[in-house]
Amino acid sequence: MDPSVIIFLSSGLFLGWALGANDAANVFGTAVGTRMVRWGTAAAICSIFVVLGAVISGAGSSETLGKLGAITALPGAFMTALAAAISVYVMTKAGLAVSTSQAIVGGIVGWNLFTGQPTDTKILMTIVTTWVLCPILAAIIAVILYKALRIYLRYSKLHLVRTDAYLRLGLLLAGAFGAYALGANNIANVVGVFLPAIEFSTLELGGISFSPAQQLFLIGGLAIAFGVMTYSKGVMMTVGGGLGRISPVAAFVAVVSHSIVLFAFASRGLEAWLLSMGLPTIPLVPVSSSQAVVGAIVGIAILQGAAGIRWRLLGTIVMGWVATPIMAGFISFFGLYFLQNVFDQTVF
Amino acid sequence: MSRMNKLRLFGRTRDLESQIDDFLDKLSESTVMFRLGVRTYLKEGANGEFDVKLKAVNKLESEADALRRNIEKELYTHTLIPDARGDVLGLIETLDHVMNLFEGVLWSISIEKPDIPSEFRAGYRKLTNMVVQAADALVLAARAFFRTPHAVADYNHKVIIFEKEADKISTQLKRDIFNSDLDLSRKTHLRNFVEQIDNVADWAEDVADRLAIYAIKRTV
């Protein structure tokens, strides 16, 4: 492999690391914060399932990003991912709930504008609509699940100790599913832009063949896992502490709702099943894991009488939809200009 | 804990669950023994039968103590029910005190052997019955806390009713004692026992008040 590939991939890997560091908290933050699951256990499960999700189910949302803009030169892909990574870093420092999904789309549109490629507005609209739908859908699923679980707990007469044990196991399983869905849905943000530009050959390992895309997803998945292992502990404690009043039942429902939404926007299997049933399909689009969780928690809060909703938080989400992609788009556009004219790299 | 238990899925959970149930069974059994003990004393004095009941309450109390220590150790060493363990601990400890109070009354009777005139015995019996009913309702409320927290309020309501009735009976009994021709020393001796028995119902009400908050926390 050409060593320059690694250098150009570095921005994507950094983005993956940031994603792992931040978004693992959406999957396991409440469980770890409420001391229902140990951080070590959470980090191990999260890392394994993020990689599995990325490699097995990562193709769907990557394809959608490819349709938005097929970046054909590695330096161009590098700058697009770097623009997204910088935006995420800056916005996170500013205390906004940002999403790598929204940053990378801005970056791609920036590349399109710089190279004069037309942006498919239909795809762009689908993506933006999905961002808005994601927290709403998570809220609706959370409300239904929470209500059903409350009724079940009321009539099952389970002992407090047993409810706790089941919830602990449930949080682990939901976390594993959540990590898988996160890997499947968000791997496109990390390495999706590199797909058209990178040339790997198919790898045979123990009778299983890994396509070039899957190899790239594996590298990206490992970057996410590295972020989980090295930096997620503090974020998880903060999420758990910040949402201190959330009960373990609500935590479980929030993670499951988040995971269902992320999985629905990533699963080709679900898409095929909906098609076979003659039902409308769900677009395969990378969405924001943080916003899915916030949507679910707001849903539960509304069900409980809406006393705990912080409208400012909702404001920052809407801000994120607009500000993150615009910022990433600008950085991408000007970064590409420098890369092409100062560093003499082929960006398309 | 045996090795088999560690291998069983939810083995530790089942153990802890049955220890909590056992603890509540001990408390429930002690209410019966306490009532029989006082009744025996009122009818026949501190005879062999009374000693049997006293010993039974002692035994139940020390068994419950051992269970309480085990439950506390399990909850804290394995970080079980992290969001409710403080409440469970508070509940178990205050319930344990109900048994201490039962034991205290029977020991005092055994040591001091109060000479209760026959005209006051019915009052003592009625007071004991009411106090025991308050404690029984409290046990039901505690059981409900673990399995059906929304039902706690119903049982708590009963605890409060029984406590109020016990107060009325004890006030009347003390009035009757002090209106009698007995010596002041005997009057105060008899009053001590009225207060000691009534104290159990007061304590039960305090526990019920705490339990109400714990239950609300579980149902929101």
Coordinates of C-alpha atoms in Angstrom, one line a residue:
Chain A
M1 CA 0.0 0.0 0.0
D2 CA 1.2 3.5 -0.8
P3 CA 2.2 5.2 2.5
S4 CA 0.6 8.4 1.3
V5 CA -2.8 6.6 1.6
I6 CA -2.3 6.5 5.3
I7 CA -1.4 10.2 5.4
F8 CA -4.5 11.2 3.4
L9 CA -6.7 8.8 5.5
S10 CA -5.5 10.4 8.7
S11 CA -8.2 13.1 8.6
G12 CA -10.9 10.4 8.3
L13 CA -9.3 8.5 11.1
F14 CA -9.2 11.6 13.3
L15 CA -12.9 12.1 12.5
G16 CA -13.5 8.5 13.5
W17 CA -11.6 8.9 16.8
A18 CA -13.7 12.0 17.6
L19 CA -16.9 10.1 16.8
G20 CA -15.9 7.3 19.1
A21 CA -14.9 9.7 21.8
N22 CA -18.2 11.6 21.7
D23 CA -20.9 9.2 20.5
A24 CA -20.1 6.2 22.6
A25 CA -21.7 8.2 25.4
N26 CA -25.0 8.2 23.4
V27 CA -25.0 4.4 23.5
F28 CA -23.5 3.8 27.0
G29 CA -23.4 7.2 28.7
T30 CA -26.6 6.8 30.8
A31 CA -25.8 3.2 31.7
V32 CA -22.3 4.1 32.9
G33 CA -23.3 7.4 34.4
T34 CA -26.0 5.8 36.5
R35 CA -23.5 3.1 37.5
M36 CA -25.6 0.3 36.0
V37 CA -22.7 -0.8 33.7
R38 CA -19.0 -0.5 34.3
W39 CA -17.1 1.7 31.9
G40 CA -14.6 -1.0 31.0
T41 CA -17.4 -3.4 30.0
A42 CA -19.2 -0.7 28.1
A43 CA -16.0 0.3 26.2
A44 CA -15.2 -3.3 25.2
I45 CA -18.8 -4.1 24.0
C46 CA -19.0 -0.7 22.2
S47 CA -15.7 -1.1 20.4
I48 CA -16.5 -4.7 19.2
F49 CA -20.0 -3.9 18.0
V50 CA -19.0 -0.6 16.3
V51 CA -16.5 -2.4 14.2
L52 CA -19.0 -5.2 13.4
G53 CA -21.7 -2.7 12.4
A54 CA -19.3 -0.8 10.2
V55 CA -17.9 -3.8 8.4
I56 CA -21.2 -5.7 8.0
S57 CA -23.8 -3.0 7.5
G58 CA -21.8 0.2 6.6
A59 CA -22.4 0.2 2.9
G60 CA -25.9 1.6 2.7
S61 CA -25.4 5.1 4.1
S62 CA -21.9 5.3 2.4
E63 CA -23.6 4.9 -0.9
T64 CA -26.0 7.8 -0.3
L65 CA -23.0 10.1 0.5
G66 CA -21.3 8.8 -2.7
K67 CA -24.4 10.0 -4.6
L68 CA -24.1 13.4 -3.1
G69 CA -20.6 13.8 -4.3
A70 CA -18.2 11.2 -5.6
I71 CA -14.8 12.4 -4.5
T72 CA -12.3 10.8 -6.9
A73 CA -8.9 12.1 -5.7
L74 CA -7.5 11.2 -2.3
P75 CA -6.3 14.7 -1.4
G76 CA -9.8 15.9 -2.0
A77 CA -11.2 13.3 0.3
F78 CA -8.6 14.2 2.9
M79 CA -9.6 17.8 2.9
T80 CA -13.4 17.0 3.0
A81 CA -12.9 14.8 6.0
L82 CA -10.6 17.4 7.6
A83 CA -13.1 20.1 7.1
A84 CA -15.7 18.0 8.8
A85 CA -13.3 17.1 11.7
I86 CA -12.4 20.8 12.3
S87 CA -16.0 21.8 12.3
V88 CA -16.9 19.1 14.8
Y89 CA -14.0 20.1 17.0
V90 CA -14.9 23.8 16.9
M91 CA -18.6 23.3 17.5
T92 CA -18.0 20.8 20.3
K93 CA -15.7 23.3 22.0
A94 CA -18.5 25.9 21.6
G95 CA -20.7 23.4 23.5
L96 CA -23.1 22.6 20.7
A97 CA -24.5 19.1 20.1
V98 CA -22.9 18.5 16.7
S99 CA -22.9 15.6 14.4
T100 CA -20.2 14.2 12.1
S101 CA -23.0 13.4 9.7
Q102 CA -23.9 17.1 9.3
A103 CA -20.3 18.1 9.0
I104 CA -19.3 15.6 6.3
V105 CA -22.3 16.6 4.1
G106 CA -21.2 20.2 4.4
G107 CA -17.7 19.2 3.5
I108 CA -18.9 17.2 0.4
V109 CA -21.0 20.1 -0.8
G110 CA -18.0 22.3 -0.4
W111 CA -16.0 19.9 -2.6
N112 CA -18.8 20.0 -5.2
L113 CA -18.8 23.8 -5.2
F114 CA -15.0 24.0 -5.5
T115 CA -14.8 21.4 -8.3
G116 CA -17.8 22.7 -10.1
Q117 CA -19.7 19.4 -9.7
P118 CA -23.4 19.7 -9.5
T119 CA -24.9 18.9 -6.1
D120 CA -27.9 16.5 -6.4
T121 CA -30.5 18.7 -4.6
K122 CA -32.9 15.7 -4.4
I123 CA -30.4 13.7 -2.5
L124 CA -29.4 16.7 -0.4
M125 CA -33.1 17.3 0.5
T126 CA -33.5 13.7 1.4
I127 CA -30.5 13.9 3.7
V128 CA -31.7 17.2 5.4
T129 CA -35.2 15.8 5.8
T130 CA -33.8 12.8 7.5
W131 CA -31.8 14.9 10.0
V132 CA -35.1 16.6 11.0
L133 CA -36.9 13.3 11.1
C134 CA -34.3 11.5 13.1
P135 CA -34.9 13.1 16.6
I136 CA -38.7 13.2 16.0
L137 CA -38.8 9.5 15.1
A138 CA -36.6 8.7 18.1
A139 CA -39.0 10.7 20.3
I140 CA -42.0 8.8 18.9
I141 CA -40.4 5.4 19.4
A142 CA -39.3 6.4 22.9
V143 CA -42.8 7.5 23.9
I144 CA -44.3 4.2 22.7
L145 CA -41.6 2.0 24.2
Y146 CA -41.6 3.9 27.5
K147 CA -45.3 3.7 27.9
A148 CA -45.3 -0.1 27.0
L149 CA -42.4 -0.8 29.4
R150 CA -44.1 1.1 32.2
I151 CA -47.3 -0.8 31.8
Y152 CA -45.4 -4.1 31.6
L153 CA -43.4 -3.2 34.8
R154 CA -46.6 -2.3 36.6
Y155 CA -48.4 -5.5 35.9
S156 CA -45.6 -8.0 35.8
K157 CA -45.0 -7.4 39.6
L158 CA -41.3 -8.0 39.1
H159 CA -39.2 -7.6 42.3
L160 CA -37.2 -4.4 42.4
V161 CA -33.9 -6.4 42.5
R162 CA -34.9 -8.5 39.5
T163 CA -36.1 -5.4 37.5
D164 CA -32.7 -4.0 38.2
A165 CA -30.9 -7.2 37.0
Y166 CA -33.0 -7.3 33.8
L167 CA -32.4 -3.6 33.1
R168 CA -28.7 -4.1 33.5
L169 CA -28.7 -6.9 31.0
G170 CA -31.1 -4.9 28.8
L171 CA -28.7 -1.9 28.9
L172 CA -25.8 -4.1 27.8
L173 CA -27.8 -5.7 24.9
A174 CA -29.3 -2.3 23.9
G175 CA -25.7 -0.8 24.1
A176 CA -24.4 -3.6 21.8
F177 CA -27.2 -3.0 19.3
G178 CA -26.7 0.7 19.6
A179 CA -22.9 0.4 18.9
Y180 CA -23.7 -1.8 16.0
A181 CA -26.2 0.7 14.6
L182 CA -23.8 3.6 15.2
G183 CA -21.0 1.8 13.3
A184 CA -23.4 0.9 10.5
N185 CA -24.9 4.3 10.2
N186 CA -21.9 6.6 10.9
I187 CA -19.0 4.8 9.3
A188 CA -20.0 6.6 6.1
N189 CA -19.0 9.9 7.8
V190 CA -15.6 8.6 8.7
V191 CA -14.4 6.9 5.6
G192 CA -17.3 7.2 3.1
V193 CA -15.6 10.0 1.2
F194 CA -12.5 8.0 0.6
L195 CA -14.4 5.1 -1.0
P196 CA -14.3 6.2 -4.7
A197 CA -10.7 7.4 -4.4
I198 CA -9.0 4.5 -2.6
E199 CA -7.8 1.4 -4.3
F200 CA -7.5 -1.7 -2.2
S201 CA -7.7 -5.3 -3.5
T202 CA -10.1 -7.8 -2.1
L203 CA -8.7 -9.5 1.0
E204 CA -9.2 -13.3 1.7
L205 CA -9.0 -14.2 5.3
G206 CA -9.9 -17.6 6.6
G207 CA -12.4 -18.3 3.8
I208 CA -14.1 -14.9 4.2
S209 CA -13.5 -12.3 1.6
F210 CA -13.4 -8.6 2.6
S211 CA -14.2 -6.2 -0.2
P212 CA -12.1 -2.9 -0.5
A213 CA -15.0 -1.0 1.0
Q214 CA -15.2 -3.4 4.0
Q215 CA -11.4 -3.1 4.6
L216 CA -11.9 0.7 4.6
F217 CA -14.8 0.3 7.0
L218 CA -12.7 -1.9 9.2
I219 CA -10.0 0.7 9.4
G220 CA -12.6 3.4 10.2
G221 CA -14.3 1.2 12.7
L222 CA -11.0 0.6 14.5
A223 CA -10.5 4.4 14.6
I224 CA -13.9 4.8 16.2
A225 CA -13.1 2.0 18.7
F226 CA -9.8 3.7 19.5
G227 CA -11.8 6.9 20.3
V228 CA -14.1 4.9 22.6
M229 CA -11.1 3.3 24.4
T230 CA -9.0 6.4 24.8
Y231 CA -11.5 9.3 25.4
S232 CA -15.1 8.3 26.0
K233 CA -14.9 7.8 29.8
G234 CA -15.1 11.5 30.6
V235 CA -17.8 12.1 28.1
M236 CA -19.9 9.2 29.5
M237 CA -19.5 10.5 33.0
T238 CA -20.6 13.9 31.9
V239 CA -23.7 12.6 30.0
G240 CA -24.6 10.4 33.0
G241 CA -24.1 13.3 35.5
G242 CA -25.8 15.9 33.3
L243 CA -28.9 13.7 32.9
G244 CA -28.6 12.7 36.5
R245 CA -32.4 12.6 37.0
I246 CA -33.0 10.1 34.3
S247 CA -34.1 6.7 35.6
P248 CA -32.5 3.4 34.4
V249 CA -35.8 2.6 32.7
A250 CA -35.7 5.9 30.7
A251 CA -32.0 5.3 30.0
F252 CA -32.8 1.9 28.5
V253 CA -35.7 3.3 26.4
A254 CA -33.5 6.2 25.1
V255 CA -30.7 3.8 24.0
V256 CA -33.1 1.4 22.3
S257 CA -35.0 4.2 20.5
H258 CA -31.7 5.8 19.4
S259 CA -30.5 2.4 18.1
I260 CA -33.7 1.6 16.2
V261 CA -33.5 4.9 14.4
L262 CA -29.9 4.7 13.5
F263 CA -30.3 1.1 12.4
A264 CA -33.4 2.0 10.3
F265 CA -31.4 4.6 8.5
A266 CA -28.6 2.2 7.8
S267 CA -30.0 -1.3 7.2
R268 CA -30.2 -2.7 3.7
G269 CA -31.9 -5.7 5.1
L270 CA -34.7 -3.6 6.5
E271 CA -34.9 -1.8 3.2
A272 CA -35.2 -5.0 1.3
W273 CA -37.9 -6.3 3.7
L274 CA -39.9 -3.1 3.3
L275 CA -39.6 -3.4 -0.5
S276 CA -40.8 -7.0 -0.4
M277 CA -43.8 -6.0 1.7
G278 CA -44.6 -3.2 -0.8
L279 CA -44.0 -0.6 1.9
P280 CA -42.2 2.8 1.4
T281 CA -38.5 2.4 2.2
I282 CA -36.4 4.5 4.6
P283 CA -33.6 6.4 3.0
L284 CA -30.1 5.1 4.1
V285 CA -28.5 8.3 5.4
P286 CA -26.0 8.9 8.1
V287 CA -27.8 10.7 10.9
S288 CA -26.8 12.2 14.2
S289 CA -26.5 9.8 17.1
S290 CA -26.5 12.6 19.7
Q291 CA -29.7 14.1 18.3
A292 CA -31.4 10.7 18.2
V293 CA -30.7 10.3 21.9
V294 CA -31.8 13.8 22.8
G295 CA -35.0 13.3 20.8
A296 CA -35.7 10.1 22.7
I297 CA -35.1 11.8 26.1
V298 CA -37.3 14.8 25.1
G299 CA -40.0 12.3 24.1
I300 CA -39.9 10.7 27.5
A301 CA -39.9 14.1 29.2
I302 CA -43.0 15.2 27.2
L303 CA -44.7 12.0 28.3
Q304 CA -43.9 12.8 31.9
G305 CA -45.3 16.3 31.7
A306 CA -42.5 18.2 29.9
A307 CA -41.2 19.8 33.1
G308 CA -37.7 18.9 32.3
I309 CA -37.3 20.0 28.7
R310 CA -34.5 22.5 28.1
W311 CA -35.6 24.4 25.0
R312 CA -32.1 25.8 24.7
L313 CA -30.9 22.3 23.9
L314 CA -33.5 22.0 21.2
G315 CA -32.3 25.3 19.8
T316 CA -28.8 24.1 19.6
I317 CA -29.9 21.0 17.6
V318 CA -31.6 23.2 15.0
M319 CA -28.5 25.4 15.0
G320 CA -26.4 22.3 14.4
W321 CA -28.5 21.4 11.3
V322 CA -27.7 24.8 9.7
A323 CA -24.3 26.0 11.2
T324 CA -22.4 22.7 11.1
P325 CA -22.7 22.0 7.3
I326 CA -22.2 25.6 6.4
M327 CA -19.0 25.8 8.4
A328 CA -17.7 22.5 7.1
G329 CA -18.6 23.6 3.5
F330 CA -16.6 26.8 3.9
I331 CA -13.6 25.1 5.4
S332 CA -13.7 22.4 2.7
F333 CA -14.0 25.0 -0.1
F334 CA -11.0 27.1 1.1
G335 CA -9.0 24.2 2.2
L336 CA -9.2 22.6 -1.2
Y337 CA -8.1 25.9 -2.7
F338 CA -5.0 25.8 -0.5
L339 CA -4.3 22.1 -1.1
Q340 CA -4.5 22.6 -4.9
N341 CA -2.7 25.9 -5.3
V342 CA -0.3 26.0 -2.4
F343 CA 0.5 22.3 -1.9
D344 CA 0.0 21.4 -5.5
Q345 CA -2.2 18.4 -4.9
T346 CA -4.8 16.9 -7.2
V347 CA -8.1 17.3 -5.4
F348 CA -10.5 16.0 -8.2
Chain B
M1 CA -22.4 -17.7 47.8
S2 CA -21.9 -21.1 46.3
R3 CA -20.1 -21.6 43.0
M4 CA -23.3 -23.0 41.5
N5 CA -25.0 -19.7 42.2
K6 CA -22.4 -17.8 40.4
L7 CA -23.0 -20.0 37.4
R8 CA -26.7 -19.6 37.4
L9 CA -28.1 -16.7 35.4
F10 CA -29.4 -14.1 37.8
G11 CA -28.3 -16.3 40.7
R12 CA -27.2 -13.4 42.8
T13 CA -30.5 -11.6 42.0
R14 CA -32.6 -14.5 43.2
D15 CA -30.5 -14.8 46.4
L16 CA -30.9 -11.1 47.2
E17 CA -34.6 -11.2 46.3
S18 CA -35.2 -14.2 48.7
Q19 CA -33.2 -12.5 51.4
I20 CA -35.4 -9.4 51.3
D21 CA -38.5 -11.6 51.3
D22 CA -37.1 -13.6 54.2
F23 CA -36.4 -10.4 56.1
L24 CA -40.0 -9.2 55.7
D25 CA -41.3 -12.7 56.7
K26 CA -39.3 -12.4 59.9
L27 CA -40.9 -9.0 60.6
S28 CA -44.3 -10.3 59.9
E29 CA -43.8 -13.4 62.1
S30 CA -42.5 -11.1 64.9
T31 CA -45.8 -9.1 64.9
V32 CA -47.7 -12.3 65.6
M33 CA -45.3 -13.4 68.4
F34 CA -45.4 -10.0 70.0
R35 CA -49.1 -9.9 70.1
L36 CA -49.3 -13.4 71.6
G37 CA -46.6 -12.5 74.1
V38 CA -48.5 -9.5 75.4
R39 CA -51.8 -11.3 75.5
T40 CA -50.2 -14.2 77.4
Y41 CA -48.8 -11.8 80.0
L42 CA -52.1 -10.0 80.4
K43 CA -54.0 -13.3 80.8
E44 CA -51.5 -15.5 82.7
G45 CA -48.5 -13.3 83.7
A46 CA -44.8 -14.0 82.9
N47 CA -45.1 -17.8 82.8
G48 CA -43.3 -20.3 80.6
E49 CA -45.6 -19.6 77.6
F50 CA -44.6 -15.9 77.8
D51 CA -40.9 -16.8 77.8
V52 CA -41.4 -18.9 74.7
K53 CA -42.8 -15.9 72.9
L54 CA -40.1 -13.6 74.1
K55 CA -37.4 -16.1 72.9
A56 CA -39.2 -16.4 69.6
V57 CA -39.1 -12.6 69.1
N58 CA -35.4 -12.5 70.1
K59 CA -34.6 -15.2 67.7
L60 CA -36.5 -13.5 64.8
E61 CA -34.8 -10.2 65.6
S62 CA -31.3 -11.6 65.5
E63 CA -32.0 -13.6 62.3
A64 CA -33.4 -10.4 60.7
D65 CA -30.3 -8.6 61.8
A66 CA -28.1 -11.1 60.0
L67 CA -30.2 -10.9 56.8
R68 CA -30.1 -7.1 57.0
R69 CA -26.3 -7.1 57.1
N70 CA -26.1 -9.5 54.2
I71 CA -28.5 -7.5 52.1
E72 CA -26.5 -4.3 52.8
K73 CA -23.2 -6.1 51.9
E74 CA -24.6 -7.5 48.7
L75 CA -26.1 -4.1 47.6
Y76 CA -22.9 -2.3 48.1
T77 CA -20.2 -4.8 47.1
H78 CA -21.9 -5.5 43.8
T79 CA -23.4 -2.1 43.1
L80 CA -26.9 -3.5 42.7
I81 CA -29.9 -1.2 42.2
P82 CA -27.6 1.9 42.2
D83 CA -30.5 4.3 42.0
A84 CA -32.6 2.9 44.8
R85 CA -30.1 1.1 47.1
G86 CA -30.0 4.1 49.5
D87 CA -33.8 3.9 49.9
V88 CA -33.8 0.1 50.3
L89 CA -31.1 0.4 53.0
G90 CA -33.1 3.1 54.8
L91 CA -36.2 1.0 54.6
I92 CA -34.6 -2.2 55.8
E93 CA -32.9 -0.4 58.7
T94 CA -36.1 1.4 59.9
L95 CA -38.1 -1.8 59.6
D96 CA -35.5 -3.6 61.6
H97 CA -36.1 -1.1 64.4
V98 CA -39.8 -2.2 64.6
M99 CA -38.5 -5.6 65.8
N100 CA -36.2 -3.9 68.3
L101 CA -39.1 -2.1 69.7
F102 CA -41.2 -5.3 70.0
E103 CA -38.2 -7.0 71.7
G104 CA -37.8 -4.0 74.0
V105 CA -41.4 -4.1 75.2
L106 CA -41.3 -7.9 75.9
W107 CA -38.0 -7.6 77.8
S108 CA -39.3 -4.7 79.9
I109 CA -42.3 -6.8 80.8
S110 CA -40.1 -9.8 81.6
I111 CA -37.8 -7.8 83.8
E112 CA -40.2 -5.4 85.5
K113 CA -43.3 -7.6 85.6
P114 CA -45.8 -4.7 85.8
D115 CA -48.8 -5.4 88.0
I116 CA -51.6 -4.5 85.7
P117 CA -55.0 -4.2 87.4
S118 CA -57.8 -6.2 85.6
E119 CA -59.8 -3.1 84.7
F120 CA -56.9 -1.8 82.4
R121 CA -56.1 -5.1 80.8
A122 CA -58.7 -4.7 78.0
G123 CA -57.1 -1.3 77.2
Y124 CA -53.6 -2.8 76.9
R125 CA -55.0 -5.6 74.7
K126 CA -56.8 -3.2 72.4
L127 CA -53.7 -1.0 72.2
T128 CA -51.5 -4.0 71.4
N129 CA -53.9 -5.2 68.7
M130 CA -54.0 -1.8 67.0
V131 CA -50.2 -1.4 67.1
V132 CA -49.7 -4.9 65.6
Q133 CA -52.2 -4.0 62.9
A134 CA -50.2 -0.9 62.1
A135 CA -47.0 -3.0 61.9
D136 CA -48.7 -5.6 59.7
A137 CA -50.0 -2.9 57.3
L138 CA -46.4 -1.5 57.2
V139 CA -45.0 -5.0 56.2
L140 CA -47.6 -5.1 53.3
A141 CA -46.5 -1.6 52.3
A142 CA -42.9 -2.6 52.3
R143 CA -43.6 -5.8 50.3
A144 CA -45.6 -3.6 47.8
F145 CA -42.6 -1.2 47.5
F146 CA -40.5 -4.0 46.0
R147 CA -43.1 -5.4 43.6
T148 CA -46.0 -3.0 43.1
P149 CA -44.9 0.5 44.2
H150 CA -48.1 2.2 43.1
A151 CA -50.0 0.1 45.8
V152 CA -47.8 1.4 48.6
A153 CA -50.1 4.4 49.2
D154 CA -53.1 2.1 50.0
Y155 CA -51.2 0.3 52.7
N156 CA -49.6 3.4 54.1
H157 CA -53.1 4.8 54.5
K158 CA -54.0 1.9 56.7
V159 CA -50.8 2.4 58.8
I160 CA -51.9 6.0 59.5
I161 CA -55.4 5.0 60.4
F162 CA -54.2 2.3 62.9
E163 CA -51.6 4.7 64.3
K164 CA -54.3 7.3 65.0
E165 CA -56.5 4.7 66.6
A166 CA -53.6 3.5 68.8
D167 CA -53.1 7.1 69.9
K168 CA -56.7 7.4 70.9
I169 CA -56.6 4.2 72.9
S170 CA -53.3 5.1 74.6
T171 CA -54.5 8.5 75.6
Q172 CA -57.7 7.1 77.1
L173 CA -55.8 4.3 78.8
K174 CA -53.4 6.8 80.4
R175 CA -56.3 9.0 81.5
D176 CA -58.0 6.0 83.1
I177 CA -54.8 5.0 84.9
F178 CA -54.2 8.5 86.3
N179 CA -57.9 8.9 87.3
S180 CA -57.6 5.7 89.4
D181 CA -56.7 5.4 93.1
L182 CA -53.4 3.7 92.5
D183 CA -50.1 5.1 93.9
L184 CA -48.3 7.6 91.7
S185 CA -45.4 5.2 91.4
R186 CA -47.7 2.5 90.0
K187 CA -49.4 5.0 87.7
T188 CA -46.1 6.1 86.1
H189 CA -45.0 2.5 85.9
L190 CA -48.2 1.5 84.0
R191 CA -47.9 4.7 81.8
N192 CA -44.4 3.7 80.7
F193 CA -45.8 0.5 79.3
V194 CA -48.6 2.2 77.5
E195 CA -46.1 4.6 75.9
Q196 CA -43.6 1.8 75.0
I197 CA -46.3 -0.1 73.2
D198 CA -47.8 2.9 71.5
N199 CA -44.3 3.9 70.4
V200 CA -44.3 1.0 67.9
A201 CA -47.3 2.5 66.0
D202 CA -45.6 6.0 66.0
W203 CA -42.5 4.4 64.5
A204 CA -44.5 2.5 61.9
E205 CA -46.1 5.7 60.8
D206 CA -42.6 7.4 60.5
V207 CA -41.4 4.5 58.3
A208 CA -44.6 4.7 56.2
D209 CA -43.9 8.4 55.6
R210 CA -40.4 7.6 54.3
L211 CA -41.7 4.7 52.3
A212 CA -44.2 7.0 50.6
I213 CA -41.4 9.1 49.2
Y214 CA -39.4 6.0 48.1
A215 CA -42.4 4.7 46.3
I216 CA -43.0 8.0 44.5
K217 CA -39.4 7.9 43.3
R218 CA -40.0 4.5 41.9
T219 CA -43.2 5.3 40.1
V220 CA -42.2 8.5 38.3

